[in-house]
Coordinates of C-alpha atoms in Angstrom, one line a residue:
M1 CA 0.0 0.0 0.0
A2 CA 1.4 3.4 -1.0
E3 CA 1.9 6.0 1.7
Y4 CA -1.0 8.5 1.7
V5 CA -0.9 12.1 2.8
V6 CA -4.0 14.0 3.7
G7 CA -3.4 17.7 3.4
A8 CA -6.7 19.4 2.5
S9 CA -7.5 22.8 3.9
R10 CA -10.5 23.3 6.1
S11 CA -12.7 26.0 7.6
E12 CA -11.3 27.3 10.9
N13 CA -14.6 27.1 12.8
P14 CA -17.0 24.2 13.0
P15 CA -19.3 23.1 11.6
L16 CA -16.8 22.0 9.0
A17 CA -17.8 22.8 5.4
A18 CA -17.8 19.9 2.9
R19 CA -14.7 19.7 0.8
A20 CA -15.0 20.3 -2.9
P21 CA -14.4 17.4 -5.3
S22 CA -10.8 17.0 -6.3
G23 CA -11.2 17.8 -10.0
A24 CA -10.1 15.4 -12.6
N25 CA -9.3 12.7 -10.1
R26 CA -12.8 12.7 -8.7
M27 CA -14.6 9.3 -9.4
A28 CA -18.2 8.8 -10.1
D29 CA -20.5 9.2 -7.1
G30 CA -22.1 5.9 -8.0
V31 CA -19.0 4.0 -7.0
S32 CA -19.6 2.4 -3.5
D33 CA -17.3 2.7 -0.6
A34 CA -16.9 -1.1 -0.6
E35 CA -15.6 -0.9 -4.2
L36 CA -13.3 1.9 -3.4
V37 CA -11.8 0.1 -0.4
D38 CA -11.3 -3.0 -2.6
R39 CA -9.5 -0.9 -5.3
A40 CA -7.4 0.9 -2.7
E41 CA -6.4 -2.3 -1.0
H42 CA -5.1 -3.4 -4.4
G43 CA -2.9 -0.3 -4.7
E44 CA -5.2 2.1 -6.6
R45 CA -4.2 5.5 -5.1
A46 CA -7.1 7.4 -6.7
A47 CA -9.6 5.1 -4.9
F48 CA -8.3 6.0 -1.5
D49 CA -8.1 9.6 -2.4
E50 CA -11.8 9.4 -3.2
L51 CA -12.5 7.9 0.2
V52 CA -10.7 10.8 1.8
D53 CA -12.7 13.3 -0.3
R54 CA -16.0 11.6 0.8
H55 CA -15.4 11.2 4.4
Y56 CA -12.7 13.7 5.5
D57 CA -15.2 16.0 7.2
V58 CA -16.8 13.1 9.1
V59 CA -13.4 12.0 10.3
V60 CA -12.4 15.5 11.4
T61 CA -15.7 15.9 13.2
A62 CA -15.1 12.6 15.2
A63 CA -11.9 14.1 16.5
Y64 CA -13.2 17.6 17.0
K65 CA -16.0 16.3 19.3
V66 CA -13.3 15.1 21.7
L67 CA -10.5 17.7 21.2
V68 CA -12.6 20.9 20.6
D69 CA -9.7 22.2 18.5
V70 CA -10.0 22.4 14.7
E71 CA -6.2 22.1 13.9
A72 CA -5.7 19.3 16.3
A73 CA -8.8 17.5 14.9
K74 CA -7.3 17.9 11.3
D75 CA -4.0 16.4 12.5
C76 CA -5.9 13.5 14.2
A77 CA -7.9 12.9 11.0
Q78 CA -4.8 12.7 8.9
D79 CA -3.3 10.2 11.3
A80 CA -6.6 8.2 11.2
F81 CA -6.5 8.0 7.4
L82 CA -2.8 7.1 7.4
E83 CA -3.6 4.2 9.8
A84 CA -6.6 3.2 7.7
A85 CA -4.5 3.1 4.5
G86 CA -2.1 0.6 6.0
N87 CA -4.8 -1.6 7.5
L88 CA -7.5 -1.8 4.8
G89 CA -7.1 -5.6 4.7
T90 CA -8.4 -5.9 8.3
L91 CA -11.7 -4.3 7.4
R92 CA -14.1 -7.3 7.0
D93 CA -17.2 -5.4 5.9
K94 CA -15.8 -2.9 3.3
A95 CA -19.2 -1.2 3.1
K96 CA -18.7 0.0 6.7
F97 CA -15.6 2.0 5.9
V98 CA -17.0 5.3 7.2
R99 CA -18.0 3.8 10.5
W100 CA -14.6 2.2 10.8
I101 CA -12.6 5.3 10.0
Y102 CA -14.8 7.4 12.3
G103 CA -13.9 4.9 15.1
I104 CA -10.2 5.2 14.4
S105 CA -10.3 9.0 14.5
H106 CA -12.4 9.0 17.7
R107 CA -10.0 6.6 19.5
K108 CA -7.0 8.6 18.4
A109 CA -8.6 11.8 19.7
I110 CA -9.3 10.1 23.1
Y111 CA -5.7 9.0 23.3
I112 CA -4.4 12.5 22.5
L113 CA -6.8 14.1 25.1
R114 CA -5.8 11.5 27.7
R115 CA -2.1 12.3 27.2
Q116 CA -2.8 16.1 27.3
K117 CA -4.7 15.7 30.6
L118 CA -2.1 13.6 32.2
H119 CA 0.7 15.9 31.1
T120 CA -1.2 18.9 32.5
S121 CA -1.8 17.1 35.8
A122 CA 1.9 16.3 36.1
M123 CA 2.8 19.9 35.6
E124 CA 0.2 21.0 38.2
I125 CA 1.7 18.5 40.7
K126 CA 5.1 20.1 40.2
K127 CA 3.7 23.6 40.7
D128 CA 1.9 22.5 43.9
E129 CA 5.1 21.0 45.2
S130 CA 6.9 24.3 44.6
R131 CA 4.2 26.4 46.2
S132 CA 4.0 24.2 49.2
L133 CA 7.7 24.2 49.8
I134 CA 7.8 28.0 49.5
R135 CA 5.0 28.4 52.1
L136 CA 6.8 26.2 54.7
G137 CA 9.0 28.1 57.2
S138 CA 11.5 25.8 58.9
P139 CA 13.9 23.4 57.2
S140 CA 12.4 20.5 59.1
E141 CA 8.9 21.3 57.9
Q142 CA 10.2 21.6 54.3
A143 CA 11.9 18.3 54.6
E144 CA 8.8 16.6 56.0
K145 CA 6.5 18.1 53.3
A146 CA 9.0 17.2 50.5
E147 CA 9.2 13.6 51.8
K148 CA 5.4 13.2 51.8
L149 CA 5.1 14.6 48.2
A150 CA 8.0 12.4 47.1
S151 CA 6.3 9.3 48.6
I152 CA 3.0 10.1 46.8
R153 CA 4.7 10.7 43.5
K154 CA 6.8 7.6 43.8
S155 CA 3.7 5.5 44.8
L156 CA 1.8 6.8 41.8
T157 CA 4.5 5.7 39.4
D158 CA 4.5 2.2 41.0
I159 CA 0.8 1.4 40.2
P160 CA -0.3 0.3 36.7
E161 CA -1.1 3.1 34.2
I162 CA -4.8 2.1 33.8
Y163 CA -5.3 2.8 37.5
R164 CA -2.9 5.7 37.8
E165 CA -4.6 7.7 35.0
V166 CA -8.0 7.6 36.7
I167 CA -6.4 8.6 40.1
V168 CA -4.7 11.6 38.5
L169 CA -7.8 12.7 36.6
K170 CA -10.0 12.4 39.6
Y171 CA -7.9 13.7 42.5
V172 CA -5.3 15.9 40.8
D173 CA -7.1 17.3 37.8
G174 CA -10.5 17.3 39.7
R175 CA -12.4 15.7 36.9
S176 CA -15.9 14.3 37.4
H177 CA -16.9 10.7 36.8
D178 CA -18.7 11.8 33.6
E179 CA -15.6 13.6 32.3
I180 CA -13.3 10.7 33.1
A181 CA -15.6 8.2 31.4
Q182 CA -15.6 10.4 28.3
I183 CA -11.8 11.0 28.3
L184 CA -10.9 7.4 28.7
D185 CA -13.9 6.0 26.7
L186 CA -15.0 3.9 29.7
S187 CA -18.4 3.1 31.3
H188 CA -19.2 4.6 34.7
A189 CA -18.9 1.2 36.3
A190 CA -15.4 0.7 34.8
V191 CA -14.3 4.2 36.1
D192 CA -15.6 3.3 39.6
K193 CA -13.8 -0.1 39.5
R194 CA -10.5 1.5 38.4
L195 CA -10.7 4.2 41.1
T196 CA -11.4 1.8 43.8
R197 CA -8.6 -0.5 42.7
G198 CA -6.3 2.4 42.1
K199 CA -6.8 3.8 45.6
D200 CA -6.1 0.4 47.1
L201 CA -2.9 0.0 45.1
L202 CA -1.8 3.5 46.0
R203 CA -2.3 2.8 49.7
E204 CA -0.3 -0.4 49.5
S205 CA 2.5 1.4 47.6
L206 CA 2.7 4.1 50.1
K207 CA 3.0 1.6 52.9
R208 CA 5.8 -0.2 51.1
W209 CA 7.6 3.0 50.3
R210 CA 7.5 4.2 53.9
T211 CA 8.9 0.9 55.3
E212 CA 11.8 0.8 52.9

């Protein structure tokens, strides 16, 4: 499969306007998605370009709903099409290409948002540590506070990521259960389960760290 590059320009504000046909390379509208996927899978570049023309806006919208940033959504859409181009052979029902590519874009956007939130949370922890140390007066108080913060930070790194991320989003970033469920693409029950397990693991890790 040839490497595809998606570089079409888009309106800066949603809703995103439909892209105009790509001129001479535009195929007949009567050609189905399934046929285009089949042609693209066999190396026909124009067939995949047509799929991009047809569904670019839908794929951008899937990312925009999560990221709420047009440029980030466009980048996510391009990544989604690149991934799709290399994995057309895994699509069993070729007629469902648009649903498939929508799902790829949505999952990529969730992943991007998750990493953004965790990065922001980590930066906030560092700021809180700095502010806390500045407020403390005596060297002994500073040392005690620094030790507590270090134990919490170390304990967080010791627990698996799937539990760490919900702990950070809930107790550091202050996110609600609804927001966590949306960011991580989980059910409320799964969020509750991970929070409960995460807190148990964090307590166990803190105990181990303090006895070392």
